[in-house]
Coordinates of C-alpha atoms and ligand atoms in Angstrom, one line a residue:
X24 CA -53.3 -86.4 10.3
X25 CA -52.6 -86.1 6.7
X26 CA -55.0 -87.3 4.2
X27 CA -53.2 -90.4 3.3
X28 CA -52.5 -91.4 6.8
X29 CA -54.6 -94.6 6.4
X30 CA -53.7 -96.1 9.6
X31 CA -56.2 -93.8 11.3
X32 CA -58.9 -95.6 9.2
X33 CA -59.6 -99.2 9.2
X34 CA -60.2 -100.4 5.8
X35 CA -60.1 -103.5 3.5
X36 CA -57.8 -106.6 3.9
X37 CA -54.5 -105.6 2.4
X38 CA -54.5 -108.6 -0.2
X39 CA -57.9 -107.4 -1.4
X40 CA -56.7 -103.7 -1.9
X41 CA -53.7 -104.8 -3.8
X42 CA -55.7 -106.9 -6.1
X43 CA -58.0 -104.0 -6.8
X44 CA -55.2 -101.8 -7.4
X45 CA -53.7 -104.2 -9.9
X46 CA -57.1 -104.2 -11.6
X47 CA -56.9 -100.3 -11.8
X48 CA -53.6 -100.4 -13.4
X49 CA -54.3 -103.1 -16.1
X50 CA -57.6 -101.2 -17.2
X51 CA -55.8 -97.8 -17.0
X52 CA -53.3 -99.6 -19.6
X53 CA -56.1 -100.3 -21.8
X54 CA -57.0 -104.0 -20.9
X55 CA -60.7 -104.1 -21.9
X56 CA -61.1 -107.4 -20.1
X57 CA -59.4 -106.8 -16.8
X58 CA -62.4 -107.0 -14.9
X59 CA -63.4 -110.4 -16.4
X60 CA -59.6 -111.6 -15.8
X61 CA -59.8 -110.5 -12.0
X62 CA -63.2 -111.3 -11.4
X63 CA -62.6 -114.9 -9.7
X64 CA -59.7 -113.8 -7.7
X65 CA -61.7 -110.7 -6.3
X66 CA -64.7 -112.7 -5.7
X67 CA -62.4 -115.2 -3.5
X68 CA -62.6 -112.5 -1.0
X69 CA -66.4 -112.7 -0.7
X70 CA -67.9 -114.1 2.3
X71 CA -71.5 -115.3 1.7
X72 CA -73.9 -114.4 4.5
X73 CA -77.1 -116.2 5.6
X74 CA -79.6 -114.4 3.1
X75 CA -77.3 -114.9 0.3
X76 CA -75.7 -111.4 0.0
X77 CA -72.1 -110.9 0.5
X78 CA -69.6 -109.2 2.9
X79 CA -65.9 -108.8 3.1
X80 CA -63.4 -108.6 5.8
X81 CA -61.6 -105.7 7.2
X82 CA -57.9 -105.3 8.0
X83 CA -56.8 -105.8 11.4
X84 CA -55.7 -103.4 14.1
X85 CA -52.4 -104.2 15.9
X86 CA -54.4 -105.4 18.8
X87 CA -57.6 -107.4 17.7
X88 CA -59.2 -109.4 14.9
X89 CA -60.6 -108.3 12.0
X90 CA -64.5 -107.7 11.3
X91 CA -66.6 -108.3 8.6
X92 CA -68.4 -105.2 6.9
X93 CA -71.8 -106.7 7.7
X94 CA -73.7 -109.4 10.0
X95 CA -73.1 -113.0 9.0
X96 CA -76.7 -113.3 9.4
X97 CA -77.7 -111.5 6.3
X98 CA -75.7 -108.4 4.9
X99 CA -78.4 -107.0 3.0
X100 CA -81.1 -107.7 5.5
X101 CA -79.1 -106.2 8.1
X102 CA -79.1 -103.0 5.8
X103 CA -82.7 -103.2 5.6
X104 CA -83.6 -104.0 9.2
X105 CA -81.2 -101.7 11.1
X106 CA -81.1 -98.5 8.8
X107 CA -83.7 -98.5 6.2
X108 CA -86.9 -99.7 7.8
X109 CA -86.4 -97.7 11.1
X110 CA -85.4 -94.3 9.3
X111 CA -89.0 -93.4 8.7
X112 CA -87.9 -92.2 5.1
X113 CA -91.0 -94.0 3.3
X114 CA -93.3 -91.6 5.5
X115 CA -91.1 -88.6 4.9
X116 CA -91.0 -89.4 1.1
X117 CA -94.4 -89.3 1.1
X118 CA -94.8 -85.6 2.4
X119 CA -91.9 -84.0 0.5
X120 CA -90.9 -83.5 -3.1
X121 CA -87.4 -84.6 -2.3
X122 CA -85.3 -86.3 0.6
X123 CA -81.6 -86.1 1.3
X124 CA -79.9 -89.2 3.0
X125 CA -76.3 -89.3 4.2
X126 CA -74.5 -92.6 4.1
X127 CA -71.6 -92.7 6.1
X128 CA -69.2 -95.8 5.4
X129 CA -71.1 -96.6 2.5
X130 CA -68.7 -99.8 2.0
X131 CA -70.3 -102.0 -0.7
X132 CA -73.3 -99.8 -1.0
X133 CA -75.8 -102.3 0.6
X134 CA -77.3 -99.4 2.8
X135 CA -78.0 -97.3 -0.1
X136 CA -79.4 -100.3 -2.4
X137 CA -81.5 -101.3 0.5
X138 CA -83.0 -97.6 0.6
X139 CA -83.7 -97.5 -3.2
X140 CA -85.3 -100.8 -3.1
X141 CA -87.5 -99.5 0.0
X142 CA -88.3 -96.3 -1.9
X143 CA -88.9 -97.7 -5.4
X144 CA -92.8 -96.9 -5.3
X145 CA -92.4 -93.6 -4.0
X146 CA -92.5 -90.5 -6.6
X147 CA -89.7 -88.4 -4.9
X148 CA -86.4 -87.2 -5.8
X149 CA -83.9 -88.9 -4.0
X150 CA -80.4 -87.6 -3.3
X151 CA -77.8 -89.6 -1.6
X152 CA -74.3 -88.7 -0.3
X153 CA -72.5 -92.0 -0.2
X154 CA -69.1 -91.3 2.1
X155 CA -66.3 -94.1 2.0
X156 CA -62.7 -93.8 2.6
X157 CA -61.5 -96.8 0.6
X158 CA -61.8 -96.5 -3.3
X159 CA -61.0 -100.2 -3.4
X160 CA -63.9 -101.1 -1.2
X161 CA -66.0 -98.8 -3.6
X162 CA -64.6 -100.7 -6.6
X163 CA -65.3 -104.0 -5.2
X164 CA -68.7 -103.2 -5.6
X165 CA -68.7 -103.7 -9.3
X166 CA -67.7 -107.6 -8.6
X167 CA -70.6 -108.4 -6.1
X168 CA -73.6 -110.2 -7.4
X169 CA -76.6 -108.0 -7.7
X170 CA -78.9 -107.9 -4.6
X171 CA -81.7 -105.9 -5.9
X172 CA -82.2 -103.8 -9.2
X173 CA -81.1 -100.9 -7.1
X174 CA -77.7 -102.4 -6.6
X175 CA -77.3 -101.8 -10.3
X176 CA -77.9 -98.2 -10.1
X177 CA -75.3 -98.2 -7.3
X178 CA -72.8 -100.1 -9.5
X179 CA -73.4 -97.9 -12.4
X180 CA -72.8 -94.6 -10.3
X181 CA -69.8 -96.4 -8.8
X182 CA -68.3 -97.1 -12.2
X183 CA -69.0 -93.5 -13.5
X184 CA -67.2 -92.2 -10.4
X185 CA -64.1 -94.5 -11.1
X186 CA -64.0 -93.7 -14.9
X187 CA -64.4 -89.8 -14.2
X188 CA -61.7 -89.9 -11.6
X189 CA -59.1 -92.0 -13.9
X190 CA -59.2 -95.3 -11.8
X191 CA -60.9 -97.2 -14.7
X192 CA -61.4 -96.6 -18.6
X193 CA -64.5 -98.6 -19.6
X194 CA -68.2 -98.3 -19.0
X195 CA -69.3 -101.9 -18.8
X196 CA -72.1 -101.6 -16.3
X197 CA -75.4 -101.9 -18.3
X198 CA -77.9 -100.5 -15.6
X199 CA -79.7 -97.2 -16.1
X200 CA -80.3 -94.9 -13.2
X201 CA -83.6 -93.6 -12.9
X202 CA -83.9 -89.8 -13.5
X203 CA -85.1 -89.1 -9.8
X204 CA -82.2 -90.8 -8.1
X205 CA -79.0 -88.8 -7.6
X206 CA -76.1 -90.7 -5.9
X207 CA -73.1 -88.4 -5.0
X208 CA -69.9 -90.4 -4.2
X209 CA -67.3 -89.0 -1.9
X210 CA -64.2 -90.9 -1.3
X211 CA -62.6 -89.5 2.0
X212 CA -62.6 -89.5 5.5
X213 CA -66.2 -89.0 6.8
X214 CA -64.7 -86.4 9.2
X215 CA -63.4 -84.5 6.3
X216 CA -66.5 -84.6 4.4
X217 CA -68.5 -83.3 7.4
X218 CA -65.9 -80.5 7.9
X219 CA -65.5 -79.5 4.4
X220 CA -68.2 -80.8 1.9
X221 CA -71.6 -81.4 3.8
X222 CA -74.2 -78.8 2.9
X223 CA -77.9 -78.5 3.4
X224 CA -79.8 -80.8 5.7
X225 CA -80.5 -84.7 5.5
X226 CA -83.8 -86.4 6.2
X227 CA -81.7 -89.3 7.8
X228 CA -78.1 -90.5 8.4
X229 CA -76.9 -94.0 8.3
X230 CA -73.8 -94.3 10.4
X231 CA -72.1 -97.5 9.7
X232 CA -68.4 -97.7 10.3
X233 CA -66.7 -100.7 12.1
X234 CA -67.2 -101.0 15.7
X235 CA -66.4 -98.2 18.0
X236 CA -63.0 -99.8 19.3
X237 CA -61.9 -100.3 15.6
X238 CA -63.3 -96.9 14.0
X239 CA -63.6 -94.5 17.4
X240 CA -63.1 -91.5 15.0
X241 CA -66.6 -91.6 13.7
X242 CA -68.2 -92.0 17.2
X243 CA -66.8 -89.0 18.8
X244 CA -68.7 -86.4 20.7
X245 CA -67.0 -83.7 18.2
X246 CA -68.1 -85.8 15.1
X247 CA -71.8 -86.1 16.3
X248 CA -71.9 -82.5 17.3
X249 CA -70.7 -81.4 13.8
X250 CA -73.2 -83.3 12.2
X251 CA -76.0 -81.6 13.9
X252 CA -76.0 -78.6 11.5
X253 CA -76.9 -80.7 8.8
X254 CA -79.9 -82.5 10.3
X255 CA -83.7 -81.5 10.0
X256 CA -85.4 -81.4 13.7
X257 CA -87.1 -84.7 12.6
X258 CA -84.0 -86.6 11.4
X259 CA -82.9 -89.6 12.7
X260 CA -79.1 -91.1 12.9
X261 CA -79.1 -94.8 12.8
X262 CA -76.3 -96.9 13.8
X263 CA -75.9 -100.6 14.6
X264 CA -73.9 -100.2 17.8
X265 CA -75.3 -100.0 21.1
X266 CA -72.1 -99.4 22.5
X267 CA -72.1 -97.2 25.9
X268 CA -69.2 -94.6 24.7
X269 CA -71.2 -94.0 21.4
X270 CA -74.6 -93.5 23.3
X271 CA -72.9 -91.3 25.8
X272 CA -71.1 -89.1 22.9
X273 CA -74.5 -88.7 21.3
X274 CA -75.9 -87.6 24.6
X275 CA -73.0 -85.1 25.2
X276 CA -73.3 -83.7 21.5
X277 CA -77.0 -82.7 22.3
X278 CA -79.2 -85.7 20.9
X279 CA -82.1 -87.7 22.2
X280 CA -81.5 -91.5 21.8
X281 CA -83.3 -94.9 22.0
X282 CA -82.9 -98.4 21.2
X283 CA -82.8 -99.3 17.5
X284 CA -84.2 -102.6 16.4
X285 CA -82.0 -105.7 16.8
X286 CA -81.0 -107.9 14.1
X287 CA -79.6 -111.1 15.6
X288 CA -76.9 -109.2 17.7
X289 CA -78.1 -106.7 20.2
X290 CA -80.2 -103.7 19.0
X291 CA -78.5 -100.4 17.8
X292 CA -79.1 -96.6 18.5
X293 CA -81.3 -94.3 17.0
X294 CA -80.6 -90.6 17.8
X295 CA -82.5 -87.4 17.0
X296 CA -82.5 -83.8 18.1
X297 CA -86.1 -84.2 18.7
X298 CA -87.3 -86.3 21.7
X299 CA -90.5 -87.2 20.1
X300 CA -89.0 -89.2 17.4
X301 CA -87.6 -91.6 19.8
X302 CA -89.9 -94.6 19.8
X303 CA -88.2 -96.9 22.2
X304 CA -86.2 -95.5 25.0
X305 CA -83.0 -97.1 26.7
X306 CA -83.3 -99.6 29.6
X307 CA -82.8 -97.9 32.9
X308 CA -79.9 -100.5 33.3
X309 CA -78.0 -99.2 30.1
X310 CA -78.7 -95.5 31.2
X311 CA -76.9 -96.3 34.4
X312 CA -73.9 -97.7 32.7
X313 CA -73.8 -94.7 30.4
X314 CA -74.1 -92.0 33.3
X315 CA -72.5 -93.5 35.9
X316 CA -69.5 -95.7 34.9
X317 CA -66.2 -95.3 33.1
X318 CA -67.3 -97.2 30.3
X319 CA -69.7 -94.2 29.4
X320 CA -66.5 -91.9 28.8
X321 CA -67.1 -91.1 25.2
X322 CA -64.3 -90.6 22.6
X323 CA -63.2 -87.1 22.0
X324 CA -61.6 -85.7 18.9
X325 CA -61.7 -81.9 19.1
X326 CA -60.4 -80.8 15.8
X327 CA -61.9 -84.0 14.0
X328 CA -58.5 -84.9 12.8
X329 CA -56.7 -87.1 15.5
X330 CA -55.4 -90.3 14.8
X331 CA -56.6 -93.7 16.1
X332 CA -53.9 -94.0 18.9
X333 CA -54.6 -90.5 20.0
X334 CA -58.5 -90.8 20.4
X335 CA -58.2 -94.2 22.0
X336 CA -55.5 -93.4 24.4
X337 CA -57.2 -90.1 25.1
X338 CA -60.4 -91.9 26.3
X339 CA -58.4 -94.6 28.2
X340 CA -56.5 -91.9 30.2
X341 CA -59.7 -90.4 31.2
X342 CA -61.2 -93.6 32.3
X343 CA -58.3 -94.5 34.4
X344 CA -58.1 -91.2 36.0
X345 CA -61.9 -91.2 37.1
X346 CA -62.6 -94.8 37.5
X347 CA -63.7 -95.4 41.1
X348 CA -63.1 -91.8 41.9
X349 CA -65.8 -89.7 40.3
X350 CA -67.6 -92.5 38.5
X351 CA -68.3 -96.2 39.3
X352 CA -65.9 -98.7 38.0
X353 CA -67.6 -100.7 35.2
X354 CA -66.1 -104.0 36.5
X355 CA -68.4 -107.0 37.2
X356 CA -71.3 -104.9 35.6
X357 CA -71.4 -102.9 38.7
X358 CA -73.5 -100.2 37.5
X359 CA -76.3 -102.6 36.7
X360 CA -76.1 -103.9 40.6
X361 CA -75.9 -100.6 42.1
X362 CA -79.2 -100.0 44.3
X363 CA -80.0 -103.7 44.8
X364 CA -80.0 -105.3 48.1
X365 CA -76.7 -107.0 48.3
X366 CA -78.4 -110.0 50.0
X367 CA -80.4 -110.5 46.7
X368 CA -77.1 -111.5 44.8
X369 CA -76.6 -115.0 45.5
X370 CA -73.1 -115.6 44.5
X371 CA -71.1 -114.5 47.7
X372 CA -68.0 -113.7 45.7
X373 CA -69.7 -111.3 43.4
X374 CA -71.8 -109.7 46.3
X375 CA -68.2 -108.9 48.2
X376 CA -66.5 -107.9 45.1
X377 CA -69.4 -105.4 44.3
X378 CA -69.7 -104.1 47.7
X379 CA -65.8 -103.7 47.7
X380 CA -65.8 -101.4 45.0
X381 CA -68.3 -98.8 46.3
X382 CA -66.7 -99.2 49.8
X383 CA -63.4 -98.2 48.3
X384 CA -65.4 -94.9 47.3
X385 CA -66.8 -94.3 50.6
X386 CA -70.2 -95.9 50.5
X387 CA -71.2 -98.6 52.8
X388 CA -72.7 -101.0 50.2
X389 CA -74.3 -101.1 47.0
X390 CA -77.5 -100.3 48.6
X391 CA -76.1 -97.4 50.4
X392 CA -78.7 -94.4 50.8
X393 CA -76.5 -92.1 48.8
X394 CA -76.5 -94.3 46.0
X395 CA -80.6 -94.4 46.2
X396 CA -79.9 -90.7 46.0
X397 CA -78.0 -90.8 43.0
X398 CA -80.8 -93.1 41.3
X399 CA -83.6 -91.1 42.4
X400 CA -84.7 -89.7 39.0
X401 CA -88.1 -88.8 37.4
X402 CA -88.8 -92.0 35.4
X403 CA -90.8 -89.8 32.8
X404 CA -87.7 -88.1 31.4
X405 CA -86.6 -89.1 28.1
X406 CA -83.3 -91.3 28.0
X407 CA -81.2 -88.2 27.6
X408 CA -82.6 -86.5 30.2
X409 CA -82.2 -89.4 32.7
X410 CA -78.6 -89.9 31.6
X411 CA -78.0 -86.2 32.3
X412 CA -80.0 -86.4 35.7
X413 CA -77.9 -89.4 36.6
X414 CA -74.7 -87.6 36.1
X415 CA -75.9 -84.6 37.9
X416 CA -76.6 -86.6 40.9
X417 CA -73.5 -88.4 40.9
X418 CA -71.4 -85.2 41.0
X419 CA -73.6 -83.8 43.5
X420 CA -73.3 -86.9 45.8
X421 CA -69.6 -87.4 45.0
X422 CA -68.8 -83.8 45.4
Ligands
SAM12 C1 -68.9 -101.6 8.3 S1 -68.3 -101.2 6.8 C2 -69.6 -100.4 6.2 C3 -70.7 -101.4 5.4 C4 -71.6 -100.5 4.2 N1 -72.4 -99.5 4.9 C5 -72.4 -101.4 3.3 O1 -73.7 -101.2 3.5 O2 -71.8 -102.1 2.7 C6 -67.5 -99.9 7.3 C7 -66.7 -98.9 6.1 O3 -66.2 -97.8 6.8 C8 -65.2 -97.4 5.7 N2 -64.4 -96.3 6.7 C9 -63.4 -96.7 7.8 N3 -63.0 -95.5 8.4 C10 -63.6 -94.5 7.5 C11 -63.6 -93.2 7.8 N4 -62.9 -92.6 8.8 N5 -64.3 -92.5 6.8 C12 -65.1 -93.0 5.9 N6 -65.1 -94.2 5.8 C13 -64.4 -95.2 6.6 C14 -64.4 -98.7 5.8 O4 -63.5 -98.6 4.4 C15 -65.5 -99.7 5.3 O5 -65.9 -99.9 4.1

């Protein structure tokens, strides 16, 4: 994949990007009022969310809709609830002189701004690496109304980056960044950042790409495995998604994991190298889906440079190969039903379907004694350990 292969990454709507590029050109040509001139047109792309903060729309993949960058229930609130509050960073800040945070897919900077707002009373050096592939998305920050005083700091740093790198000419943002705050901006594919530029250790990682079906490159076993060397033993990776392939990738990359807090949508996922850092385990039902069905097949990207189609097709091919052979098919939510007495399923059509799936694999019914063998694991294990134990049992029983 070449650096400018943007097809691999899902970013902003094309019209929004073009507008920002025009603005860059105008300001480079010396127009002092370019930002004022473009303000209303750029603001036309903003979508107001329920807490009064704003979001934007993504471009589209060939198949599928666009996504917004944030929850429509409240973009800034989501940053706080899903990333900042569960990150333990206030406690960590109280025990350290300095903290470091990696903000992957920093977008319009809400996660960083929410963190700085949260830590505003802590006397601690704060270093944040914001990683975002789209320069146009970063530049859009300059037009978004302030959500907090700290958003002004993010704006100032973004403006400085854009001026230093020749995209803009004028320093217009008035905010002054406090001396304990150090924001480093990296405009690149987050995989390249992790491979080439990351250093030291982070106290927390915010992982906020679009959904796994749209941005699979940032949810692979290989990406998670590479991040490990930049984590403290207690650090958390926080992400809003609860998708099975993401959770499965975390397990296979060596993490413990549990449920993240929910914010209107279902809860996200929290991962750590240390099992004691996981407050809320996954449900057994979720663990069964991850360990025993084709939906738990993770995304793979061995060299961290494959394009979107390669990553998606690789997983799809594996799913097709093993579905109904070495793992249960995920159809009709089968993994959630296995082990139940079929008679307890009132819908006869569904009951027959579910039994049919497992009979095709050589079992007598969803209640087969060998299925109980698979499900027979120690309930005191962590979610990671339970998932691995279920997988091992499945392979033993299916041979
Ligand atoms: C859901 S939004 C992030 C919202 C953001 N955290 C915020 O607080 O505003 C996802 C962002 O990821 C960026 N992105 C997509 N693929 C990427 C990649 N491979 N590396 C880095 N950034 C990427 C998109 O341009 C988009 O801004």
